[in-house]
Amino acid sequence: MALVLRCLRPVPALLLRSSLAMARVLPSAPRGCPAPLLEGCRQCVQQLLLSRQLATKKAKGKGQSQAKVNISAALVEDIINLEETSEDMQAVIEALKEDFSRNLNVRTSPGALDHITVVTKDGKFPLNQLGQISQKSPQLMIVNMTNFPESTAAAAKAIRESGMNLNPEVDGTVIRVPVPKVTREHRESLAKLAKQSTNKSKEVLRKVRSKSITQVKKFKNKVSEDTIWMLEKQIQQMADEAATEMDKLLAAKTKELLG
């Protein structure tokens, strides 16, 4: 019995040291906390852990992986409409797709001329609203301007300046459009135009991102620093994803153009 008592004598001291160690590890309760931390103020614990997690993310250097931020749009709708920001960025992507489809094709077809904009004294109009476009042969397209003869010269100029490497010939109210042979030089020229269009679209995307971040910063004195940081991070992620999609579109179009 004496031996057992001697073995149990150090136990209280060990328990005390363990309790003290745990107390040092736990964070102290924040000001205004309605209950001591150790009595179960779960909300305070969550806030402290979130703050430390965000601080850790901010402190990470470049090149290190960071967790993706995904904020519920409903929770920050009083600050910014994230869904609207996403729609604006998607609209830029769709405009790039339309540009690729309409203006950057190896084979010129009547449909490629439809939306060429013609500037007349009465305003700007798509070519297919002023003339009847048809393909006479694989090497020749015809634009009949009988319905709007006064716009014939303007239509020919628009075709020539469309960037499609076309040299129209006017014969009365008929515009003959020879289709050039597809050369390697022409393919490379189209690929360069695709790159330029992508860069312009990325500039528009950056403006959408900057506008959204500016909107968020207006609330820096009304919400926490962590909330502002998370929103900026979310918007940047959205812009990065849109830019990546543009790069994929460009890669696919370049492959198509160069063959």
Coordinates of C-alpha atoms in Angstrom, one line a residue:
M1 CA 0.0 0.0 0.0
A2 CA 2.8 2.4 0.8
L3 CA 4.4 1.6 -2.6
V4 CA 1.1 2.5 -4.4
L5 CA 0.7 5.8 -2.5
R6 CA 4.3 6.8 -3.5
C7 CA 3.5 6.1 -7.2
L8 CA 0.2 8.1 -7.1
R9 CA 1.8 11.1 -5.3
P10 CA 3.2 12.8 -8.5
V11 CA -0.2 12.5 -10.4
P12 CA -1.8 15.7 -9.1
A13 CA 1.3 17.7 -10.1
L14 CA 1.3 16.2 -13.6
L15 CA -2.4 17.0 -14.0
L16 CA -1.8 20.6 -12.9
R17 CA 1.1 21.0 -15.4
S18 CA -1.0 19.5 -18.2
S19 CA -3.9 21.9 -17.4
L20 CA -1.5 24.9 -17.4
A21 CA -0.1 23.8 -20.8
M22 CA -3.5 23.6 -22.3
A23 CA -4.4 27.0 -21.0
R24 CA -1.3 28.5 -22.6
V25 CA -2.3 27.0 -26.0
L26 CA -5.9 28.3 -26.0
P27 CA -6.4 31.8 -27.3
S28 CA -7.5 34.5 -24.8
A29 CA -11.1 35.7 -25.0
P30 CA -11.6 38.8 -27.1
R31 CA -12.9 42.1 -25.6
G32 CA -16.6 42.2 -25.2
C33 CA -17.0 38.4 -25.1
P34 CA -20.1 37.7 -23.0
A35 CA -18.7 34.5 -21.6
P36 CA -15.1 33.3 -20.8
L37 CA -13.6 31.3 -23.6
L38 CA -13.2 28.2 -21.6
E39 CA -16.9 28.2 -20.7
G40 CA -17.9 27.7 -24.3
C41 CA -18.1 30.9 -26.3
R42 CA -18.1 29.1 -29.6
Q43 CA -18.7 32.1 -31.7
C44 CA -15.6 33.9 -30.4
V45 CA -13.5 30.8 -31.0
Q46 CA -14.7 30.6 -34.6
Q47 CA -13.9 34.3 -35.2
L48 CA -10.4 33.9 -33.7
L49 CA -9.6 30.8 -35.7
L50 CA -10.9 32.5 -38.9
S51 CA -8.8 35.6 -38.3
R52 CA -5.7 33.5 -37.7
Q53 CA -6.4 31.4 -40.8
L54 CA -6.8 34.5 -43.0
A55 CA -3.6 36.0 -41.5
T56 CA -1.7 32.9 -42.4
K57 CA -3.0 33.0 -45.9
K58 CA -2.0 36.6 -46.3
A59 CA 1.5 35.9 -45.0
K60 CA 2.2 33.2 -47.5
G61 CA 4.8 34.2 -50.1
K62 CA 4.4 34.0 -53.8
G63 CA 4.6 30.6 -55.4
Q64 CA 2.9 29.0 -52.4
S65 CA -0.5 27.4 -52.9
Q66 CA -3.4 29.2 -51.3
A67 CA -6.8 27.9 -50.5
K68 CA -9.6 29.1 -52.9
V69 CA -11.9 31.7 -51.5
N70 CA -15.6 31.0 -52.1
I71 CA -17.9 33.6 -50.6
S72 CA -21.7 33.2 -50.7
A73 CA -23.0 36.1 -52.9
A74 CA -26.1 36.4 -50.6
L75 CA -23.9 37.2 -47.6
V76 CA -22.2 40.2 -49.2
E77 CA -25.0 41.5 -51.4
D78 CA -25.0 44.8 -49.5
I79 CA -21.4 45.3 -50.5
I80 CA -21.2 44.1 -54.0
N81 CA -23.3 41.9 -56.4
L82 CA -20.8 39.1 -57.2
E83 CA -23.3 37.5 -59.6
E84 CA -23.4 40.6 -61.7
T85 CA -19.6 40.8 -61.7
S86 CA -19.5 37.2 -62.9
E87 CA -22.0 38.0 -65.6
D88 CA -19.9 41.0 -66.8
M89 CA -16.8 38.8 -67.0
Q90 CA -18.7 36.1 -68.9
A91 CA -20.0 38.7 -71.3
V92 CA -16.4 39.6 -72.2
I93 CA -15.7 35.9 -72.9
E94 CA -18.8 35.6 -75.1
A95 CA -17.8 38.7 -77.1
L96 CA -14.4 37.2 -77.8
K97 CA -16.0 34.0 -79.0
E98 CA -18.3 36.0 -81.3
D99 CA -15.3 37.9 -82.7
F100 CA -13.4 34.6 -83.4
S101 CA -16.4 33.1 -85.0
R102 CA -17.4 36.1 -87.1
N103 CA -14.1 37.7 -88.2
L104 CA -11.4 35.1 -87.9
N105 CA -12.0 32.3 -90.4
V106 CA -9.6 30.6 -92.8
R107 CA -12.4 30.1 -95.4
T108 CA -14.4 33.2 -96.3
S109 CA -18.1 32.5 -96.8
P110 CA -21.1 34.7 -97.5
G111 CA -22.0 34.5 -93.8
A112 CA -18.7 36.0 -92.9
L113 CA -19.7 39.3 -94.6
D114 CA -23.1 39.5 -92.9
H115 CA -22.1 41.7 -90.0
I116 CA -19.6 44.0 -91.6
T117 CA -20.6 47.4 -90.5
V118 CA -21.3 49.9 -93.3
V119 CA -21.2 53.6 -92.4
T120 CA -23.8 55.6 -94.4
K121 CA -25.2 59.1 -94.2
D122 CA -28.2 57.6 -92.4
G123 CA -26.1 55.7 -89.8
K124 CA -24.4 52.4 -89.4
F125 CA -25.9 49.2 -90.7
P126 CA -24.8 45.5 -91.1
L127 CA -23.9 44.8 -94.7
N128 CA -26.6 42.1 -95.0
Q129 CA -29.3 44.7 -94.3
L130 CA -28.2 46.8 -97.3
G131 CA -27.3 44.2 -99.9
Q132 CA -28.0 40.6 -100.9
I133 CA -24.9 38.5 -100.4
S134 CA -24.3 35.3 -102.4
Q135 CA -21.5 33.0 -103.4
K136 CA -21.0 32.8 -107.2
S137 CA -18.2 30.3 -106.9
P138 CA -15.6 29.1 -104.3
Q139 CA -13.4 32.0 -105.5
L140 CA -16.1 34.8 -105.9
M141 CA -18.8 36.3 -103.7
I142 CA -21.4 38.8 -104.9
V143 CA -23.0 41.7 -103.0
N144 CA -26.1 43.1 -104.8
M145 CA -26.8 46.6 -103.7
T146 CA -29.8 47.2 -105.9
N147 CA -32.1 48.1 -102.9
F148 CA -29.6 50.7 -101.6
P149 CA -27.5 51.8 -104.6
E150 CA -26.4 55.0 -102.8
S151 CA -24.6 52.9 -100.3
T152 CA -22.6 50.8 -102.8
A153 CA -19.3 52.8 -102.4
A154 CA -19.6 52.7 -98.6
A155 CA -20.3 49.0 -98.6
A156 CA -17.2 48.3 -100.8
K157 CA -15.1 50.4 -98.4
A158 CA -16.4 48.5 -95.4
I159 CA -15.5 45.2 -97.0
R160 CA -12.0 46.4 -97.9
E161 CA -11.4 47.7 -94.4
S162 CA -12.9 44.6 -92.6
G163 CA -9.5 43.1 -92.0
M164 CA -10.5 39.9 -93.9
N165 CA -7.9 40.5 -96.6
L166 CA -10.6 41.2 -99.3
N167 CA -10.3 43.5 -102.3
P168 CA -13.9 44.2 -103.6
E169 CA -14.6 45.4 -107.1
V170 CA -17.6 47.7 -107.9
D171 CA -19.6 47.1 -111.1
G172 CA -22.6 49.5 -110.9
T173 CA -24.7 48.3 -108.0
V174 CA -22.9 45.0 -107.8
I175 CA -19.9 44.4 -105.6
R176 CA -17.7 41.5 -106.7
V177 CA -15.6 40.1 -103.8
P178 CA -12.8 37.7 -105.0
V179 CA -11.9 35.1 -102.3
P180 CA -8.2 35.0 -101.9
K181 CA -6.3 31.7 -101.8
V182 CA -5.6 30.6 -98.3
T183 CA -1.8 31.0 -97.9
R184 CA 0.4 30.4 -94.9
E185 CA 1.0 34.1 -94.6
H186 CA -2.8 34.7 -94.4
R187 CA -3.2 32.1 -91.7
E188 CA -0.4 33.6 -89.7
S189 CA -2.0 37.0 -90.1
L190 CA -5.3 35.7 -88.8
A191 CA -3.5 34.1 -85.8
K192 CA -1.9 37.4 -84.9
L193 CA -5.4 39.1 -85.1
A194 CA -6.7 36.4 -82.7
K195 CA -3.9 37.2 -80.3
Q196 CA -4.7 40.9 -80.5
S197 CA -8.4 40.4 -79.9
T198 CA -7.6 38.3 -76.9
N199 CA -5.4 40.9 -75.4
K200 CA -8.1 43.6 -75.9
S201 CA -10.6 41.3 -74.2
K202 CA -8.3 40.9 -71.3
E203 CA -8.0 44.7 -71.0
V204 CA -11.8 44.9 -70.8
L205 CA -11.7 42.0 -68.2
R206 CA -9.2 44.0 -66.1
K207 CA -11.5 47.0 -66.1
V208 CA -14.4 44.8 -64.9
R209 CA -12.2 43.5 -62.1
S210 CA -10.9 47.0 -61.1
K211 CA -14.4 48.4 -61.0
S212 CA -15.6 45.6 -58.7
I213 CA -12.6 45.9 -56.3
T214 CA -13.2 49.7 -56.2
Q215 CA -16.8 49.0 -55.2
V216 CA -15.6 46.7 -52.4
K217 CA -13.1 49.2 -51.1
K218 CA -15.9 51.8 -50.5
F219 CA -16.9 49.7 -47.5
K220 CA -13.5 49.4 -45.9
N221 CA -14.6 51.6 -43.0
K222 CA -17.9 49.7 -42.5
V223 CA -16.8 46.0 -42.6
S224 CA -13.8 44.1 -41.3
E225 CA -10.4 44.0 -43.0
D226 CA -10.8 40.2 -43.5
T227 CA -14.1 40.7 -45.3
I228 CA -12.5 43.2 -47.7
W229 CA -9.5 40.9 -48.3
M230 CA -11.7 37.9 -49.0
L231 CA -13.9 39.8 -51.5
E232 CA -10.9 41.1 -53.3
K233 CA -9.5 37.6 -53.4
Q234 CA -12.7 36.2 -54.7
I235 CA -12.9 38.8 -57.5
Q236 CA -9.3 38.2 -58.5
Q237 CA -10.0 34.5 -58.7
M238 CA -13.0 35.1 -60.9
A239 CA -10.9 37.3 -63.2
D240 CA -8.1 34.7 -63.3
E241 CA -10.6 31.9 -64.3
A242 CA -12.0 34.1 -67.1
A243 CA -8.5 34.9 -68.4
T244 CA -7.6 31.2 -68.4
E245 CA -10.8 30.5 -70.4
M246 CA -9.7 33.2 -72.9
D247 CA -6.3 31.6 -73.2
K248 CA -7.9 28.2 -74.0
L249 CA -10.1 29.9 -76.7
L250 CA -7.0 31.5 -78.2
A251 CA -5.1 28.2 -78.2
A252 CA -7.9 26.4 -80.0
K253 CA -8.4 29.2 -82.5
T254 CA -4.7 29.4 -83.3
K255 CA -4.6 25.7 -83.9
E256 CA -7.6 26.0 -86.2
L257 CA -6.1 28.9 -88.1
L258 CA -2.6 27.5 -88.5
G259 CA -3.8 24.0 -89.3

